[in-house]
Coordinates of C-alpha atoms in Angstrom, one line a residue:
M262 CA 0.0 0.0 0.0
P263 CA 1.4 3.5 -0.8
D264 CA 2.8 5.5 2.0
P265 CA 0.0 8.1 2.8
A266 CA 2.6 10.6 3.8
L267 CA 4.0 10.6 0.3
T268 CA 1.0 10.2 -2.0
T269 CA -0.4 13.7 -1.5
S270 CA 2.3 15.4 -3.7
T271 CA 4.9 14.4 -6.2
D272 CA 7.3 16.8 -4.5
P273 CA 7.9 15.9 -0.8
A274 CA 8.8 19.5 -0.1
S275 CA 5.6 20.8 -1.5
D276 CA 3.5 22.3 1.3
T277 CA 0.2 23.1 -0.4
P278 CA -1.4 19.6 -1.1
A279 CA 0.4 18.0 1.8
D280 CA -0.9 20.5 4.3
A281 CA -4.4 19.8 3.4
T282 CA -4.4 16.2 4.4
T283 CA -5.3 14.7 7.7
P284 CA -2.3 14.2 10.0
V285 CA -0.9 10.7 9.9
A286 CA 1.3 8.7 12.1
A287 CA 4.9 8.6 11.2
P288 CA 5.7 5.3 9.4
A289 CA 8.3 3.0 10.7
P290 CA 10.6 3.2 7.6
A291 CA 11.8 6.6 8.7
D292 CA 13.7 5.1 11.6
A293 CA 15.2 2.6 9.2
A294 CA 16.3 5.3 6.8
D295 CA 17.9 7.2 9.7
A296 CA 19.7 4.1 10.9
A297 CA 21.0 3.4 7.4
A298 CA 22.4 6.9 7.0
A299 CA 24.2 6.8 10.3
P300 CA 28.0 5.9 10.4
R301 CA 28.8 2.5 11.9
E302 CA 30.3 2.3 15.3
A303 CA 33.1 -0.2 16.3
G304 CA 31.8 -3.7 15.9
G305 CA 29.5 -2.8 13.0
A306 CA 26.6 -1.4 15.0
R307 CA 24.9 1.8 13.8
P308 CA 23.9 4.3 16.5
P309 CA 20.2 5.3 16.4
R310 CA 19.6 8.7 14.9
S311 CA 15.8 8.9 14.8
A312 CA 15.5 10.7 18.2
A313 CA 18.1 13.3 17.2
T314 CA 16.4 13.8 13.9
R315 CA 13.0 14.2 15.4
A316 CA 14.3 16.6 18.0
A317 CA 15.9 18.8 15.3
I318 CA 12.7 18.8 13.2
L319 CA 10.5 19.7 16.2
A320 CA 12.9 22.5 17.4
A321 CA 12.9 24.0 13.9
A322 CA 9.2 23.7 13.6
R323 CA 8.5 25.4 16.9
D324 CA 10.8 28.3 15.8
R325 CA 9.1 28.6 12.4
F326 CA 5.6 28.3 13.7
A327 CA 6.3 30.9 16.5
A328 CA 8.0 33.3 14.1
E329 CA 5.7 33.0 11.1
G330 CA 2.5 31.4 12.2
Y331 CA 1.0 28.2 11.0
E332 CA 0.0 29.4 7.5
R333 CA 3.3 31.0 6.5
A334 CA 5.6 28.4 7.9
T335 CA 6.6 25.8 5.3
I336 CA 7.9 22.2 5.4
R337 CA 10.8 23.3 3.2
A338 CA 11.9 26.2 5.5
I339 CA 11.6 23.9 8.6
A340 CA 13.7 21.2 7.0
K341 CA 16.3 23.7 6.0
E342 CA 16.6 25.0 9.5
A343 CA 16.8 21.5 10.9
G344 CA 19.5 20.7 8.3
I345 CA 17.7 17.8 6.7
D346 CA 15.9 17.0 3.5
P347 CA 12.2 17.9 3.4
S348 CA 11.3 14.3 2.5
M349 CA 12.4 13.3 6.0
V350 CA 9.9 15.7 7.6
M351 CA 7.2 14.2 5.5
R352 CA 8.3 10.7 6.4
Y353 CA 8.1 11.4 10.1
Y354 CA 5.0 13.6 10.3
G355 CA 3.1 13.1 7.0
N356 CA 2.2 16.8 6.4
K357 CA 2.3 20.2 8.1
A358 CA -0.8 19.5 10.1
G359 CA 0.8 16.4 11.6
L360 CA 4.1 18.3 12.2
F361 CA 2.2 21.1 14.0
A362 CA 0.4 18.6 16.2
A363 CA 3.7 17.1 17.2
A364 CA 5.5 20.4 17.7
S365 CA 2.7 21.8 19.8
E366 CA 2.4 18.8 22.1
I367 CA 2.3 20.4 25.6
E368 CA 2.3 18.7 29.0
V369 CA 1.7 21.2 31.7
H370 CA 1.9 18.6 34.5
A371 CA -0.8 20.4 36.5
P372 CA -0.4 19.5 40.2
D373 CA -2.8 17.5 42.2
L374 CA -4.4 20.2 44.4
T375 CA -6.7 17.9 46.5
H376 CA -4.2 17.7 49.3
V377 CA -3.1 21.3 49.2
P378 CA -4.5 23.5 52.0
H379 CA -7.3 25.7 50.6
D380 CA -5.7 28.9 51.5
E381 CA -2.5 28.0 49.6
L382 CA -4.1 26.9 46.3
G383 CA -3.5 30.2 44.5
A384 CA 0.2 30.3 45.5
R385 CA 0.7 26.7 44.5
L386 CA -0.8 27.2 41.1
V387 CA 1.2 30.4 40.3
R388 CA 4.5 28.9 41.4
H389 CA 3.8 25.7 39.4
F390 CA 3.1 27.6 36.2
L391 CA 6.1 29.9 36.6
E392 CA 8.4 26.8 36.9
R393 CA 6.8 25.0 34.0
W394 CA 7.0 28.1 31.7
E395 CA 10.7 28.6 32.4
S396 CA 11.6 24.9 32.0
D397 CA 9.8 24.3 28.7
E398 CA 10.3 26.5 25.6
T399 CA 7.4 24.8 23.9
L400 CA 4.9 26.7 26.1
T401 CA 6.3 30.1 25.1
G402 CA 6.5 29.0 21.4
M403 CA 2.8 28.0 21.5
M404 CA 1.9 31.2 23.2
R405 CA 3.4 33.1 20.3
V406 CA 1.5 31.0 17.8
G407 CA -1.7 31.1 19.8
V408 CA -2.0 34.9 19.8
T409 CA -1.6 35.1 16.0
N410 CA -3.0 31.9 14.5
D411 CA -6.3 30.0 15.0
A412 CA -4.6 26.6 14.9
G413 CA -2.3 27.7 17.8
A414 CA -5.3 29.1 19.7
Q415 CA -7.2 25.9 19.3
R416 CA -4.3 23.9 20.6
M417 CA -3.9 26.1 23.7
R418 CA -7.7 25.8 24.4
K419 CA -7.5 22.1 24.1
V420 CA -4.5 21.9 26.5
F421 CA -6.4 24.0 29.0
A422 CA -9.6 22.1 28.7
E423 CA -8.0 18.7 29.0
Q424 CA -5.2 19.2 31.5
I425 CA -6.0 22.2 33.7
E426 CA -9.8 22.4 34.0
P427 CA -10.1 18.9 35.6
V428 CA -7.5 19.8 38.2
L429 CA -9.3 23.0 39.1
S430 CA -12.7 21.3 39.1
A431 CA -11.4 18.8 41.7
V432 CA -11.1 21.7 44.3
C433 CA -13.7 24.1 43.1
P434 CA -16.3 24.6 45.9
V435 CA -19.2 24.7 43.4
P436 CA -18.6 22.2 40.6
E437 CA -21.1 24.0 38.3
E438 CA -18.9 27.1 38.4
A439 CA -15.6 25.3 37.6
E440 CA -15.6 26.2 33.9
L441 CA -16.1 29.9 34.6
R442 CA -13.5 30.0 37.4
S443 CA -11.0 28.1 35.2
G444 CA -11.5 30.7 32.5
L445 CA -10.8 33.6 34.9
I446 CA -7.7 31.8 36.2
A447 CA -6.5 31.4 32.7
S448 CA -6.8 35.1 32.0
Q449 CA -4.4 35.8 34.8
V450 CA -1.9 33.0 34.3
L451 CA -1.7 33.4 30.5
G452 CA -1.7 37.2 30.8
M453 CA 1.3 37.1 33.0
A454 CA 3.0 34.5 30.7
L455 CA 2.4 36.7 27.6
C456 CA 3.8 39.8 29.3
R457 CA 6.8 38.1 30.9
Y458 CA 7.9 35.5 28.3
V459 CA 6.6 36.8 24.9
L460 CA 6.2 40.6 25.0
H461 CA 9.0 40.9 27.6
I462 CA 7.4 43.9 29.3
P463 CA 10.2 45.1 31.7
P464 CA 8.3 45.2 35.0
A465 CA 6.9 41.7 34.5
V466 CA 10.2 40.3 33.5
A467 CA 12.0 41.9 36.4
L468 CA 9.8 40.3 39.1
S469 CA 11.3 37.4 41.0
H470 CA 9.2 34.2 41.4
D471 CA 8.3 35.2 44.9
E472 CA 7.2 38.6 43.8
V473 CA 5.0 37.2 41.0
V474 CA 3.4 34.8 43.5
A475 CA 2.8 37.5 46.0
W476 CA 1.1 39.7 43.4
L477 CA -0.8 37.1 41.5
A478 CA -1.7 34.4 44.0
P479 CA -4.4 36.4 45.8
T480 CA -6.3 37.0 42.6
I481 CA -6.0 33.3 41.6
Q482 CA -7.2 32.3 45.1
R483 CA -10.2 34.6 44.8
Y484 CA -11.1 33.3 41.3
L485 CA -11.0 29.8 42.6
M486 CA -12.6 29.9 46.0
A487 CA -14.5 33.2 46.6
D488 CA -18.2 33.6 46.2
L489 CA -19.3 34.9 42.9
P490 CA -20.0 38.6 42.9

């Protein structure tokens, strides 16, 4: 059966027809191609290169998507930045949609709040998100894409709905209000992230972690636990 990643265009570097297809899983032969291209080690064994190749592709993709948005970023430009042939990007990710899905995969590792004292919930959340944002450049890259492109915005909404809302719902005093309260919390957390890590507004950048927590945590605490106005 023909490889679905390669049947959408006669030119593997062509973005237009390939981008319109449904994302597909990377076929196994890509790993074999990488292994074949790798130099042999002593004893005849070839070191695996698939992980390094994938990492280079994803790093380049995040840079291009963040700088140019989803529509303008191309497979050819991403491959050039990664230092590989465009056909390898297609082998691994099928098309631009599949590459974007992989490049924008985010794990926020939202903490379990059910054992945190209620009066410390706001501070715990703010500190967690500061630490995650500063340890994972993917979050900042997706923030840049999300504010300029609908595909990025959809991805951010999906992450919030699937990874953060359930954690907040578990400690929300009124379950029926969990979605509203989660949205209010997002406005503060994402607003600080935008100012601090994307726009680099000097006062936001200059704050220490403790200062950000001191300023932001009371508002997060109120959004999560206080009675509705």
